[in-house]
Amino acid sequence: LEFRRVLFRSPLAQPYHMNPLDYWYQTNPSLKSYLDNYFDAHIELVSNTQMKEDCTYLYKECSHTERFQVLTLLSALKLLLK
């Protein structure tokens, strides 16, 4: 079981990865809080229900790449709609 856990651990969540954003997100409470608060404050800008569900899934369940894609979308909507 321990071998399996090490074997399938995401390399993106390691501190020695070239771009360890997943690691920082998991280990830095202030960064996690800031990003989560930004997501929560701006997800309502997405008016399409299916797209909002997709964005929520990507943000909550996927890696930093998808998480930052969602935050980029929310930032663009914020600029366009406000």
Short mmCIF file of C-alpha atoms in Angstrom, two decimals:
data_model
loop_
_atom_site.label_atom_id
_atom_site.label_comp_id
_atom_site.label_asym_id
_atom_site.label_seq_id
_atom_site.Cartn_x
_atom_site.Cartn_y
_atom_site.Cartn_z
CA LEU A 1 0.00 0.00 0.00
CA GLU A 2 2.80 2.47 0.84
CA PHE A 3 4.54 1.66 -2.45
CA ARG A 4 1.32 2.31 -4.34
CA ARG A 5 0.83 5.67 -2.57
CA VAL A 6 4.37 6.79 -3.47
CA LEU A 7 4.09 5.47 -7.01
CA PHE A 8 0.86 7.31 -7.82
CA ARG A 9 1.51 10.56 -5.93
CA SER A 10 1.25 13.58 -8.19
CA PRO A 11 4.68 14.95 -9.15
CA LEU A 12 3.04 18.39 -9.35
CA ALA A 13 2.49 18.33 -5.58
CA GLN A 14 6.17 17.88 -4.78
CA PRO A 15 8.36 20.72 -3.46
CA TYR A 16 11.17 19.91 -5.91
CA HIS A 17 8.99 20.11 -9.03
CA MET A 18 9.95 22.83 -11.53
CA ASN A 19 6.61 24.56 -10.90
CA PRO A 20 5.33 23.36 -7.49
CA LEU A 21 2.05 25.27 -7.45
CA ASP A 22 0.08 22.26 -6.19
CA TYR A 23 2.58 21.88 -3.36
CA TRP A 24 2.34 25.55 -2.43
CA TYR A 25 -1.46 25.41 -2.58
CA GLN A 26 -1.49 22.40 -0.23
CA THR A 27 1.13 23.68 2.22
CA ASN A 28 0.62 27.46 2.30
CA PRO A 29 -2.64 28.28 4.13
CA SER A 30 -2.59 31.98 3.23
CA LEU A 31 -2.18 31.26 -0.50
CA LYS A 32 -4.91 28.62 -0.39
CA SER A 33 -7.21 31.00 1.49
CA TYR A 34 -6.58 33.86 -0.95
CA LEU A 35 -7.25 31.73 -4.04
CA ASP A 36 -10.29 30.03 -2.51
CA ASN A 37 -11.75 33.38 -1.44
CA TYR A 38 -11.22 34.81 -4.93
CA PHE A 39 -12.96 31.79 -6.46
CA ASP A 40 -15.87 31.99 -4.00
CA ALA A 41 -16.28 35.74 -4.51
CA HIS A 42 -16.34 35.58 -8.31
CA ILE A 43 -17.88 32.23 -9.32
CA GLU A 44 -21.29 33.91 -9.46
CA LEU A 45 -20.10 35.84 -12.53
CA VAL A 46 -20.55 32.62 -14.51
CA SER A 47 -24.22 32.69 -15.48
CA ASN A 48 -24.43 29.36 -17.31
CA THR A 49 -25.27 26.61 -14.82
CA GLN A 50 -23.33 23.85 -16.60
CA MET A 51 -20.28 26.04 -17.03
CA LYS A 52 -20.43 27.04 -13.35
CA GLU A 53 -20.55 23.35 -12.37
CA ASP A 54 -17.61 22.59 -14.68
CA CYS A 55 -15.59 25.48 -13.25
CA THR A 56 -16.35 24.38 -9.70
CA TYR A 57 -15.29 20.82 -10.50
CA LEU A 58 -12.07 21.97 -12.17
CA TYR A 59 -11.22 24.31 -9.31
CA LYS A 60 -12.01 21.91 -6.47
CA GLU A 61 -10.88 18.57 -7.96
CA CYS A 62 -8.08 19.16 -10.45
CA SER A 63 -4.48 20.34 -10.47
CA HIS A 64 -3.13 23.87 -10.42
CA THR A 65 -3.29 24.13 -14.22
CA GLU A 66 -7.06 23.77 -14.27
CA ARG A 67 -7.42 25.79 -11.06
CA PHE A 68 -5.61 28.76 -12.61
CA GLN A 69 -7.57 28.41 -15.85
CA VAL A 70 -10.76 28.88 -13.83
CA LEU A 71 -9.31 31.85 -11.96
CA THR A 72 -8.24 33.39 -15.28
CA LEU A 73 -11.77 32.97 -16.63
CA LEU A 74 -13.24 34.57 -13.50
CA SER A 75 -10.78 37.46 -13.72
CA ALA A 76 -11.68 38.06 -17.37
CA LEU A 77 -15.41 37.98 -16.55
CA LYS A 78 -14.81 40.41 -13.70
CA LEU A 79 -13.13 42.85 -16.09
CA LEU A 80 -15.78 42.46 -18.79
CA LEU A 81 -18.91 42.52 -16.63
CA LYS A 82 -18.10 45.12 -14.00
#
